[in-house]
Amino acid sequence: MAHVQLKHVYKRFANGVVAVQDFDLQIEDGEFLVLVGPSGCGKTTTLRMIAGLASISEGELWIGDRLVNDVHPKDRDIAMVFQNYGLYPHLTAYDNMAFGLKLRKTPKAVIEEKVREAAQVLNIEHLLARKPKALSGGQRQRVALGRAIVREPQVFLMDEPLSNLDALLRAQLRTEIAKLHQRMQATVIYVTHDQTEAMTMGTRIVVMKEGVVQQVGTPQDVYNRPQNMFVASFIGAPAMNFLSGRLQVAGDEMFFQSASFQIAIPVQRQTRLREAGALNMPLILGIRPEDLIADQDIRETTDRALLPAAVERVELLGAEKHVHLRALGQSMIARVPARSEIEANSSVTLTLLNDRIHLFDALTEESIF
Ligand code: ATP
């Protein structure tokens, strides 16, 4: 396997669109790197440049210790798995998997062994004689994965391979791809717009927006320390809640103040906030739905650390409920256990866990850690 390095890579299309800007990252040997972001952010274009299916406008691409900007896709030692499977309809599952090896004149016995072994790993041994149209979506995607595996490439590129599948199959194949990665210790670069896939599969995640990398980190890093409001709201479902306000100081204490609501800032964060000049700037406080406690028993409050809210809607998701709220004129969501008795059209009081709050500069939207 091999590492992949993108050095200040740009993609400019003829129509003036800059789809990827200054992408600069080393992807380590054996890593499962996920590129995630909303539609049009440049994920697929980045993957296509690595595959050699799109040219690189500026910058360098290295696979292992080879500069491959001008190397033909078939000579890059990569295998790609697509959203729409990309299988040959007239060939059986077996022949689809064997195709790349046959082209390379691999001996028949070796092909047989590799295809059988991959089929066993993917649990499709009984389907090898079927053509794609006689396979379900999940089975077709397994064949497509099998075709990539038998080639034993240095790098696997996967472009939304699960997005044509239903939720249950997606969850199942997600786990299987992750296991496959562990077993093969392969370098995988995986594109998705689904933040759950990114969080559960990636050893590292790259969050992109409008062609620009916003943050690179482990799923935990990105979730716990989002570098800006875009990352904070894109990673995590339901999304992070935001409230605008300012910091205020009273004696030794520091508060985040928003209309009539205030919340104490933990002492250990105060110095850093002062150093960052946060006392003088408009701020946005971010709080994840699980760090917001909605309490029905406190109906009225004069406590400025408690936030009165109106419950607009409650969604039951099996193990938990999502409570859609309105507080200080803004929409918020709290995540509560399914046993909670909170109902729509009632009033609740919110407590924000103050060691879990995020603060952002309201103008730049960058986090102030
Ligand atoms: P999606 O999740 O919808 O596939 P994406 O993040 O993969 O989106 P890209 O397909 O990489 O995004 O597209 C990035 C930008 O480049 C978009 O604005 C898109 O319209 C533009 N783009 C893509 N291909 C071309 C092309 N061949 N010519 C011009 N512009 C293009």
Short mmCIF file of N, CA and C and ligand atoms in Angstrom, two decimals, residues 13-15 17-20 37-46 159-160 191 193, ligand 1:
data_model
loop_
_atom_site.label_atom_id
_atom_site.label_comp_id
_atom_site.label_asym_id
_atom_site.label_seq_id
_atom_site.Cartn_x
_atom_site.Cartn_y
_atom_site.Cartn_z
N PHE A 13 -11.96 24.67 -13.94
CA PHE A 13 -12.61 24.21 -15.17
C PHE A 13 -12.61 25.34 -16.19
N ALA A 14 -12.82 24.95 -17.48
CA ALA A 14 -12.76 25.93 -18.57
C ALA A 14 -13.81 27.04 -18.39
N ASN A 15 -14.93 26.71 -17.73
CA ASN A 15 -15.99 27.72 -17.54
C ASN A 15 -15.69 28.70 -16.39
N VAL A 17 -15.06 27.91 -13.23
CA VAL A 17 -15.32 27.37 -11.89
C VAL A 17 -14.01 26.85 -11.29
N VAL A 18 -13.71 27.30 -10.06
CA VAL A 18 -12.56 26.73 -9.34
C VAL A 18 -13.13 25.69 -8.39
N ALA A 19 -13.10 24.44 -8.80
CA ALA A 19 -13.78 23.37 -8.06
C ALA A 19 -12.98 22.94 -6.83
N VAL A 20 -11.65 23.06 -6.91
CA VAL A 20 -10.79 22.68 -5.78
C VAL A 20 -9.69 23.73 -5.66
N GLY A 37 -18.73 16.75 2.50
CA GLY A 37 -19.18 18.13 2.34
C GLY A 37 -20.44 18.13 1.50
N PRO A 38 -21.10 19.28 1.42
CA PRO A 38 -22.36 19.34 0.67
C PRO A 38 -22.13 19.22 -0.83
N SER A 39 -23.19 19.02 -1.56
CA SER A 39 -23.14 18.88 -3.01
C SER A 39 -22.39 20.07 -3.62
N GLY A 40 -21.47 19.76 -4.53
CA GLY A 40 -20.77 20.82 -5.24
C GLY A 40 -19.54 21.36 -4.55
N CYS A 41 -19.14 20.75 -3.43
CA CYS A 41 -18.00 21.31 -2.67
C CYS A 41 -16.65 20.88 -3.24
N GLY A 42 -16.65 19.97 -4.22
CA GLY A 42 -15.40 19.59 -4.88
C GLY A 42 -14.85 18.23 -4.48
N LYS A 43 -15.62 17.42 -3.77
CA LYS A 43 -15.13 16.11 -3.33
C LYS A 43 -14.85 15.19 -4.51
N THR A 44 -15.85 15.08 -5.40
CA THR A 44 -15.70 14.16 -6.53
C THR A 44 -14.57 14.61 -7.44
N THR A 45 -14.47 15.91 -7.64
CA THR A 45 -13.40 16.43 -8.50
C THR A 45 -12.03 16.07 -7.90
N THR A 46 -11.91 16.17 -6.58
CA THR A 46 -10.64 15.82 -5.93
C THR A 46 -10.33 14.34 -6.18
N ASP A 159 -16.35 6.56 -4.53
CA ASP A 159 -17.17 7.75 -4.70
C ASP A 159 -18.62 7.44 -4.35
N GLU A 160 -19.04 7.79 -3.17
CA GLU A 160 -20.40 7.57 -2.68
C GLU A 160 -20.90 6.15 -2.98
N VAL A 191 -15.41 9.23 -0.71
CA VAL A 191 -16.18 10.46 -0.83
C VAL A 191 -17.63 10.24 -0.42
N HIS A 193 -21.42 12.61 1.02
CA HIS A 193 -21.99 13.85 1.56
C HIS A 193 -22.66 13.55 2.90
P1 ATP B 1 -21.76 16.09 -5.39
O1 ATP B 1 -21.85 15.60 -3.99
O2 ATP B 1 -23.01 16.78 -5.86
O3 ATP B 1 -21.24 15.08 -6.35
P2 ATP B 1 -19.13 17.28 -5.21
O4 ATP B 1 -18.75 17.84 -3.90
O5 ATP B 1 -18.58 15.97 -5.56
O6 ATP B 1 -20.70 17.31 -5.36
P3 ATP B 1 -17.93 18.22 -7.64
O7 ATP B 1 -18.68 17.27 -8.50
O8 ATP B 1 -16.52 17.94 -7.38
O9 ATP B 1 -18.69 18.39 -6.25
O10 ATP B 1 -18.09 19.67 -8.26
C1 ATP B 1 -17.44 20.80 -7.72
C2 ATP B 1 -17.78 22.04 -8.54
O11 ATP B 1 -17.23 21.95 -9.83
C3 ATP B 1 -19.27 22.25 -8.72
O12 ATP B 1 -19.52 23.63 -8.64
C4 ATP B 1 -19.52 21.75 -10.11
O13 ATP B 1 -20.63 22.39 -10.68
C5 ATP B 1 -18.24 22.08 -10.82
N1 ATP B 1 -17.94 21.14 -11.91
C6 ATP B 1 -17.82 19.80 -11.82
N2 ATP B 1 -17.50 19.24 -13.01
C7 ATP B 1 -17.40 20.28 -13.89
C8 ATP B 1 -17.07 20.38 -15.28
N3 ATP B 1 -16.77 19.29 -16.00
N4 ATP B 1 -17.07 21.59 -15.84
C9 ATP B 1 -17.36 22.69 -15.09
N5 ATP B 1 -17.67 22.68 -13.80
C10 ATP B 1 -17.68 21.49 -13.18
#
